[in-house]
């Protein structure tokens, strides 16, 4: 993937992202990814896509997302289009997972390797337009998680998990337009990005899953990556700010090895909140709760993120914080939860699955607006 932080939004940068994906050494669909001696097959290198202007260059925001999506659909042949554009149904929308391809094969949409370089440029331009612009958040975070899967493809010895950025999926559920409901989906190992739009307005940005392995800083695709450290530090700052009495109220007896409301666990929120009510926290501590929520909400485009965080802030006094494990949030089974009338965020450190060391799993759900509120 393009390894530079987002600076501006245009086709040329997306085309560069497309070329980077196809030249990282990861095998494409239809090519052998490993041999008996665990060496990686060399991938074909397609010609550089042309950076052309289009009618979409003159528009921004939702209109640009719609325009680019329509342009991508128009570029697809019948075989690709049959996988790319699906009916908007809850059954289709719920087909996401944090597992690698060898652990879950029911995702919607073609893989990134199924697109031509120019089409892949459009895909990444759409994802970028729908994402936040902050460093280590939004589109930059997605790039780094893709880099992590390329790192796993090269370093997870003895495993065939189907790792690699080319194995992520992209789909459009419904018809991109200024009327009706449709969903933009991008996801794969450790990632689910699902924006639902109705009549030209974002009505749901969840479920949103983020995880990464390795859980430490690593170099891949020409940059240093540490995509979820901001989330971990935000939770450590929050839990570490609690007084001993507050920690007693917030701490859970249960040991968590994973999140509760992950893929295929839609709506399975606890009937009653647990932990400490944010209303009992100081103003500085409340600001830390908002800062932690922002590391998730800011993964979507900046304007919509501002609207959502304002809603969550207004509901802050009816929101709860809970944790389990250590206050440093740096050990296996350390777990933090934010549970409000609308917001649900979980963060847990799991033991390494493919590499040594703990790595994070986390999910952002909206109890009211999951799947655009249509579930």
Short mmCIF file of C-alpha atoms in Angstrom, two decimals:
data_model
loop_
_atom_site.label_atom_id
_atom_site.label_comp_id
_atom_site.label_asym_id
_atom_site.label_seq_id
_atom_site.Cartn_x
_atom_site.Cartn_y
_atom_site.Cartn_z
CA UNK A 1 0.00 0.00 0.00
CA UNK A 2 1.00 3.63 -0.27
CA UNK A 3 3.15 4.17 2.79
CA UNK A 4 3.00 7.95 3.02
CA UNK A 5 0.55 9.67 5.38
CA UNK A 6 -2.41 11.15 3.51
CA UNK A 7 -1.71 14.62 2.12
CA UNK A 8 -4.59 15.78 -0.07
CA UNK A 9 -7.10 13.54 -1.84
CA UNK A 10 -6.59 12.90 -5.53
CA UNK A 11 -6.30 10.14 -8.07
CA UNK A 12 -2.52 10.31 -8.42
CA UNK A 13 -1.97 9.36 -4.76
CA UNK A 14 -4.49 6.56 -5.03
CA UNK A 15 -2.77 5.26 -8.16
CA UNK A 16 0.52 5.26 -6.28
CA UNK A 17 -1.16 3.27 -3.51
CA UNK A 18 -2.32 0.77 -6.10
CA UNK A 19 1.16 0.33 -7.51
CA UNK A 20 2.66 -0.07 -4.04
CA UNK A 21 0.20 -2.86 -3.25
CA UNK A 22 1.16 -4.81 -6.35
CA UNK A 23 4.91 -4.39 -5.86
CA UNK A 24 5.38 -5.35 -2.19
CA UNK A 25 6.20 -8.94 -3.07
CA UNK A 26 2.87 -10.35 -1.88
CA UNK A 27 1.39 -12.92 -4.24
CA UNK A 28 -1.75 -12.11 -6.20
CA UNK A 29 -4.81 -14.28 -6.38
CA UNK A 30 -4.08 -17.09 -8.77
CA UNK A 31 -0.36 -17.09 -7.90
CA UNK A 32 1.35 -19.32 -5.38
CA UNK A 33 1.97 -17.46 -2.15
CA UNK A 34 4.37 -19.99 -0.68
CA UNK A 35 6.44 -22.95 -1.74
CA UNK A 36 7.49 -26.02 0.16
CA UNK A 37 10.57 -24.24 1.47
CA UNK A 38 8.45 -21.26 2.64
CA UNK A 39 9.83 -18.90 -0.01
CA UNK A 40 7.47 -16.33 -1.49
CA UNK A 41 6.65 -16.46 -5.18
CA UNK A 42 7.50 -13.34 -7.13
CA UNK A 43 4.41 -11.34 -8.09
CA UNK A 44 3.83 -9.88 -11.53
CA UNK A 45 4.27 -6.13 -11.73
CA UNK A 46 1.55 -4.49 -13.85
CA UNK A 47 2.16 -1.31 -15.79
CA UNK A 48 1.75 1.86 -13.79
CA UNK A 49 -1.86 3.06 -13.89
CA UNK A 50 -2.51 6.35 -15.58
CA UNK A 51 -3.41 9.25 -13.34
CA UNK A 52 -6.37 10.75 -15.13
CA UNK A 53 -8.91 13.39 -14.22
CA UNK A 54 -12.59 12.60 -14.08
CA UNK A 55 -15.91 14.20 -13.30
CA UNK A 56 -15.31 13.18 -9.66
CA UNK A 57 -12.34 15.51 -9.24
CA UNK A 58 -14.60 18.55 -8.95
CA UNK A 59 -16.62 17.26 -5.98
CA UNK A 60 -15.83 16.49 -2.34
CA UNK A 61 -17.27 14.66 0.63
CA UNK A 62 -20.21 12.33 0.18
CA UNK A 63 -20.74 13.40 -3.44
CA UNK A 64 -17.17 12.39 -4.25
CA UNK A 65 -17.59 9.00 -2.53
CA UNK A 66 -20.74 8.39 -4.58
CA UNK A 67 -19.16 9.59 -7.82
CA UNK A 68 -16.02 7.47 -7.41
CA UNK A 69 -18.12 4.43 -6.48
CA UNK A 70 -20.23 4.87 -9.61
CA UNK A 71 -17.06 5.24 -11.69
CA UNK A 72 -15.62 2.05 -10.22
CA UNK A 73 -18.81 0.12 -10.96
CA UNK A 74 -18.83 1.41 -14.53
CA UNK A 75 -15.25 0.19 -15.02
CA UNK A 76 -16.00 -3.38 -13.90
CA UNK A 77 -16.72 -6.22 -16.29
CA UNK A 78 -19.70 -8.44 -15.57
CA UNK A 79 -17.71 -10.98 -13.54
CA UNK A 80 -16.12 -8.36 -11.27
CA UNK A 81 -19.35 -6.38 -10.98
CA UNK A 82 -21.24 -9.50 -9.82
CA UNK A 83 -18.88 -9.72 -6.83
CA UNK A 84 -18.43 -5.98 -6.28
CA UNK A 85 -22.07 -4.83 -6.17
CA UNK A 86 -24.45 -6.81 -3.98
CA UNK A 87 -27.90 -6.24 -2.57
CA UNK A 88 -28.08 -4.10 0.54
CA UNK A 89 -29.27 -6.65 3.07
CA UNK A 90 -28.39 -7.20 6.70
CA UNK A 91 -27.33 -10.74 5.80
CA UNK A 92 -24.71 -9.34 3.42
CA UNK A 93 -23.70 -6.54 5.79
CA UNK A 94 -23.06 -8.97 8.63
CA UNK A 95 -20.55 -11.04 6.63
CA UNK A 96 -17.40 -9.54 8.09
CA UNK A 97 -14.72 -10.93 10.36
CA UNK A 98 -11.39 -10.11 11.97
CA UNK A 99 -10.00 -13.53 11.03
CA UNK A 100 -7.45 -13.98 8.23
CA UNK A 101 -8.71 -15.55 4.99
CA UNK A 102 -7.87 -19.09 6.07
CA UNK A 103 -10.04 -18.58 9.16
CA UNK A 104 -13.06 -16.95 7.50
CA UNK A 105 -14.04 -17.20 3.83
CA UNK A 106 -17.50 -15.64 3.76
CA UNK A 107 -16.60 -11.95 3.30
CA UNK A 108 -18.46 -9.95 0.67
CA UNK A 109 -16.74 -8.37 -2.32
CA UNK A 110 -13.71 -9.13 -4.46
CA UNK A 111 -10.21 -8.97 -3.01
CA UNK A 112 -7.91 -6.07 -3.82
CA UNK A 113 -5.95 -8.42 -6.07
CA UNK A 114 -9.04 -8.83 -8.27
CA UNK A 115 -8.92 -5.18 -9.38
CA UNK A 116 -6.82 -3.70 -12.14
CA UNK A 117 -4.27 -1.10 -11.00
CA UNK A 118 -6.52 1.73 -12.16
CA UNK A 119 -9.55 0.19 -10.43
CA UNK A 120 -7.52 -0.34 -7.28
CA UNK A 121 -6.61 3.34 -7.40
CA UNK A 122 -10.33 4.12 -7.36
CA UNK A 123 -10.95 1.72 -4.47
CA UNK A 124 -8.28 3.32 -2.32
CA UNK A 125 -9.48 6.80 -3.26
CA UNK A 126 -12.99 5.85 -2.08
CA UNK A 127 -11.67 4.42 1.20
CA UNK A 128 -9.52 7.49 1.73
CA UNK A 129 -12.41 9.87 1.10
CA UNK A 130 -14.55 8.01 3.64
CA UNK A 131 -11.77 7.95 6.26
CA UNK A 132 -10.28 10.39 8.76
CA UNK A 133 -7.20 12.43 7.91
CA UNK A 134 -5.26 12.19 11.19
CA UNK A 135 -1.86 10.56 11.61
CA UNK A 136 -2.26 6.95 12.81
CA UNK A 137 -6.03 7.23 12.42
CA UNK A 138 -8.43 6.89 9.52
CA UNK A 139 -6.78 6.20 6.19
CA UNK A 140 -3.26 6.28 7.64
CA UNK A 141 -4.22 3.61 10.18
CA UNK A 142 -5.73 1.44 7.44
CA UNK A 143 -2.52 1.69 5.41
CA UNK A 144 -0.48 0.58 8.41
CA UNK A 145 -2.77 -2.38 9.14
CA UNK A 146 -2.40 -3.44 5.51
CA UNK A 147 1.36 -3.16 5.96
CA UNK A 148 1.07 -5.38 9.03
CA UNK A 149 -0.53 -8.13 6.99
CA UNK A 150 2.29 -7.91 4.46
CA UNK A 151 4.70 -8.16 7.42
CA UNK A 152 2.88 -11.29 8.61
CA UNK A 153 3.02 -12.78 5.11
CA UNK A 154 6.80 -12.49 5.25
CA UNK A 155 7.40 -13.33 8.92
CA UNK A 156 4.70 -15.70 10.20
CA UNK A 157 6.78 -18.81 9.59
CA UNK A 158 5.06 -22.17 9.36
CA UNK A 159 1.58 -20.62 8.93
CA UNK A 160 -0.65 -20.29 5.90
CA UNK A 161 -3.25 -17.82 7.10
CA UNK A 162 -3.68 -16.17 3.72
CA UNK A 163 -1.91 -13.08 5.05
CA UNK A 164 -1.20 -10.13 2.74
CA UNK A 165 -2.76 -6.79 1.87
CA UNK A 166 -3.92 -8.11 -1.50
CA UNK A 167 -6.38 -10.40 0.30
CA UNK A 168 -8.51 -7.59 1.78
CA UNK A 169 -12.01 -7.16 0.37
CA UNK A 170 -14.03 -4.25 -0.98
CA UNK A 171 -17.77 -4.27 -1.68
CA UNK A 172 -20.68 -1.97 -2.38
CA UNK A 173 -24.02 -3.07 -0.94
CA UNK A 174 -26.85 -1.36 -2.75
CA UNK A 175 -26.62 1.46 -5.29
CA UNK A 176 -24.43 4.49 -4.59
CA UNK A 177 -26.67 7.51 -5.10
CA UNK A 178 -28.17 10.53 -3.36
CA UNK A 179 -31.30 8.56 -2.51
CA UNK A 180 -31.88 5.22 -0.86
CA UNK A 181 -29.58 3.24 1.42
CA UNK A 182 -26.25 1.66 0.55
CA UNK A 183 -23.10 0.53 2.35
CA UNK A 184 -19.42 0.93 1.61
CA UNK A 185 -17.45 -2.05 2.97
CA UNK A 186 -13.69 -2.55 3.25
CA UNK A 187 -12.23 -5.31 5.38
CA UNK A 188 -10.03 -8.30 5.98
CA UNK A 189 -7.75 -9.62 8.67
CA UNK A 190 -8.04 -7.35 11.74
CA UNK A 191 -10.15 -4.80 9.86
CA UNK A 192 -13.78 -3.98 9.17
CA UNK A 193 -14.80 -0.58 7.81
CA UNK A 194 -18.53 -0.28 7.14
CA UNK A 195 -20.15 3.07 6.32
CA UNK A 196 -23.90 3.11 5.64
CA UNK A 197 -25.47 6.04 3.79
CA UNK A 198 -29.13 7.01 3.38
CA UNK A 199 -30.22 9.83 1.07
CA UNK A 200 -26.74 11.29 0.95
CA UNK A 201 -26.11 11.22 4.71
CA UNK A 202 -23.90 8.90 6.78
CA UNK A 203 -26.29 7.04 9.07
CA UNK A 204 -23.89 4.43 10.44
CA UNK A 205 -20.11 4.00 10.71
CA UNK A 206 -20.15 0.72 12.61
CA UNK A 207 -19.37 -2.12 13.11
CA UNK A 208 -15.77 -0.95 12.97
CA UNK A 209 -13.08 -3.46 13.90
CA UNK A 210 -9.40 -2.68 14.30
CA UNK A 211 -6.60 -4.98 15.34
CA UNK A 212 -2.97 -5.46 14.40
CA UNK A 213 -0.22 -8.03 14.65
CA UNK A 214 2.56 -7.42 15.45
CA UNK A 215 1.50 -5.32 18.42
CA UNK A 216 4.82 -3.51 18.43
CA UNK A 217 6.51 -1.03 16.10
CA UNK A 218 7.68 -2.62 12.85
CA UNK A 219 9.10 -1.56 9.50
CA UNK A 220 7.26 -2.59 6.35
CA UNK A 221 6.63 -1.12 2.91
CA UNK A 222 9.07 1.74 3.37
CA UNK A 223 7.86 3.12 6.69
CA UNK A 224 7.71 2.51 10.42
CA UNK A 225 4.28 1.29 11.50
CA UNK A 226 2.63 1.32 14.95
CA UNK A 227 -1.02 1.85 14.01
CA UNK A 228 -2.90 1.14 17.25
CA UNK A 229 -0.51 2.51 19.82
CA UNK A 230 -2.59 5.70 20.11
CA UNK A 231 -5.60 3.62 21.16
CA UNK A 232 -3.61 1.64 23.70
CA UNK A 233 -2.03 4.77 25.20
CA UNK A 234 -5.41 6.54 25.36
CA UNK A 235 -6.89 3.65 27.35
CA UNK A 236 -3.81 3.41 29.59
CA UNK A 237 -4.07 7.15 30.30
CA UNK A 238 -7.76 6.78 31.15
CA UNK A 239 -7.44 3.74 33.41
CA UNK A 240 -4.24 5.08 34.97
CA UNK A 241 -6.04 8.30 35.93
CA UNK A 242 -8.53 6.47 38.15
CA UNK A 243 -8.09 6.76 41.89
CA UNK A 244 -7.85 3.50 43.89
CA UNK A 245 -11.52 3.83 44.80
CA UNK A 246 -12.50 4.46 41.20
CA UNK A 247 -10.41 1.50 40.04
CA UNK A 248 -12.26 -0.74 42.49
CA UNK A 249 -15.57 0.39 41.00
CA UNK A 250 -14.37 0.01 37.41
CA UNK A 251 -12.44 -3.24 37.63
CA UNK A 252 -14.11 -6.44 36.42
CA UNK A 253 -13.57 -9.89 37.93
CA UNK A 254 -13.76 -11.56 34.54
CA UNK A 255 -10.59 -12.26 32.56
CA UNK A 256 -11.07 -11.27 28.92
CA UNK A 257 -9.24 -13.07 26.15
CA UNK A 258 -11.19 -11.34 23.37
CA UNK A 259 -13.88 -8.73 22.81
CA UNK A 260 -17.52 -9.55 23.57
CA UNK A 261 -19.35 -8.00 20.62
CA UNK A 262 -17.17 -8.99 17.70
CA UNK A 263 -18.08 -10.45 14.32
CA UNK A 264 -21.24 -12.55 14.20
CA UNK A 265 -22.09 -11.32 17.71
CA UNK A 266 -24.31 -8.47 16.66
CA UNK A 267 -26.43 -6.93 19.39
CA UNK A 268 -24.98 -9.07 22.17
CA UNK A 269 -24.38 -6.17 24.54
CA UNK A 270 -24.70 -6.81 28.29
CA UNK A 271 -28.18 -6.03 29.57
CA UNK A 272 -26.85 -3.64 32.21
CA UNK A 273 -23.67 -1.56 32.17
CA UNK A 274 -20.85 -2.35 34.54
CA UNK A 275 -17.88 -0.37 35.78
CA UNK A 276 -17.78 3.22 36.94
CA UNK A 277 -20.17 5.88 35.66
CA UNK A 278 -18.40 8.70 33.83
CA UNK A 279 -20.59 11.10 35.81
CA UNK A 280 -18.45 10.17 38.83
CA UNK A 281 -15.21 11.20 37.12
CA UNK A 282 -13.48 14.56 37.17
CA UNK A 283 -13.59 16.89 34.19
CA UNK A 284 -10.02 15.91 33.29
CA UNK A 285 -10.94 12.25 33.43
CA UNK A 286 -14.02 12.87 31.29
CA UNK A 287 -11.73 14.48 28.72
CA UNK A 288 -9.67 11.27 28.70
CA UNK A 289 -12.83 9.26 27.98
CA UNK A 290 -13.59 11.51 25.01
CA UNK A 291 -9.98 11.25 23.83
CA UNK A 292 -10.19 7.44 23.90
CA UNK A 293 -13.47 7.47 21.96
CA UNK A 294 -11.93 9.83 19.42
CA UNK A 295 -9.28 7.29 18.48
CA UNK A 296 -12.15 5.27 16.99
CA UNK A 297 -14.60 7.89 15.79
CA UNK A 298 -11.81 9.76 13.97
CA UNK A 299 -11.34 6.75 11.72
CA UNK A 300 -14.21 8.07 9.59
CA UNK A 301 -14.26 11.31 7.62
CA UNK A 302 -13.63 14.38 9.73
CA UNK A 303 -17.02 16.08 9.34
CA UNK A 304 -19.07 13.01 10.26
CA UNK A 305 -16.65 12.17 13.08
CA UNK A 306 -17.30 15.58 14.65
CA UNK A 307 -21.06 14.95 14.60
CA UNK A 308 -20.75 11.51 16.17
CA UNK A 309 -18.32 12.51 18.91
CA UNK A 310 -20.63 15.39 19.81
CA UNK A 311 -23.47 12.87 20.31
CA UNK A 312 -21.29 10.62 22.46
CA UNK A 313 -20.07 13.59 24.52
CA UNK A 314 -23.67 14.65 25.16
CA UNK A 315 -24.34 11.15 26.52
CA UNK A 316 -21.16 11.07 28.61
CA UNK A 317 -22.76 11.15 32.08
CA UNK A 318 -24.75 8.01 31.20
CA UNK A 319 -21.64 6.21 29.95
CA UNK A 320 -19.55 3.69 31.89
CA UNK A 321 -15.88 2.70 31.89
CA UNK A 322 -14.76 -0.80 32.87
CA UNK A 323 -11.43 -2.59 32.76
CA UNK A 324 -9.79 -5.89 33.63
CA UNK A 325 -6.15 -6.77 34.09
CA UNK A 326 -3.46 -4.15 34.67
CA UNK A 327 -3.80 -0.38 34.52
CA UNK A 328 -0.86 -0.17 32.12
CA UNK A 329 -2.95 -1.83 29.37
CA UNK A 330 0.21 -3.55 28.12
CA UNK A 331 -0.20 -7.18 29.19
CA UNK A 332 -2.06 -10.13 27.69
CA UNK A 333 -5.76 -10.05 28.75
CA UNK A 334 -5.68 -6.35 29.67
CA UNK A 335 -9.14 -5.13 28.68
CA UNK A 336 -10.97 -1.76 28.61
CA UNK A 337 -14.58 -0.97 27.72
CA UNK A 338 -16.56 2.22 27.14
CA UNK A 339 -20.31 1.57 27.31
CA UNK A 340 -22.83 4.34 26.73
CA UNK A 341 -26.41 4.78 25.53
CA UNK A 342 -25.06 4.74 21.96
CA UNK A 343 -21.32 4.07 22.06
CA UNK A 344 -19.72 0.69 22.68
CA UNK A 345 -15.93 0.35 22.42
CA UNK A 346 -13.82 -2.61 23.53
CA UNK A 347 -10.04 -3.02 23.54
CA UNK A 348 -8.19 -6.17 24.58
CA UNK A 349 -4.63 -7.43 24.30
CA UNK A 350 -4.40 -11.01 23.10
CA UNK A 351 -1.37 -13.26 23.15
CA UNK A 352 0.50 -13.46 19.87
CA UNK A 353 -1.18 -15.65 17.27
CA UNK A 354 1.53 -15.59 14.60
CA UNK A 355 4.34 -13.68 16.30
CA UNK A 356 5.59 -13.25 19.84
CA UNK A 357 4.11 -10.57 22.08
CA UNK A 358 0.59 -9.29 22.79
CA UNK A 359 -1.44 -7.67 20.04
CA UNK A 360 -4.69 -5.67 20.21
CA UNK A 361 -8.21 -6.52 19.11
CA UNK A 362 -10.84 -3.81 19.37
CA UNK A 363 -14.28 -2.94 18.13
CA UNK A 364 -16.40 0.19 17.93
CA UNK A 365 -20.13 -0.40 17.82
CA UNK A 366 -23.04 2.01 17.93
CA UNK A 367 -26.04 0.46 19.68
CA UNK A 368 -28.40 2.74 17.74
CA UNK A 369 -26.64 3.04 14.39
CA UNK A 370 -24.92 -0.31 13.76
CA UNK A 371 -25.44 -1.10 10.06
CA UNK A 372 -27.12 2.27 9.74
CA UNK A 373 -29.72 1.37 12.35
CA UNK A 374 -31.36 -1.16 10.06
CA UNK A 375 -30.29 -4.31 11.91
#
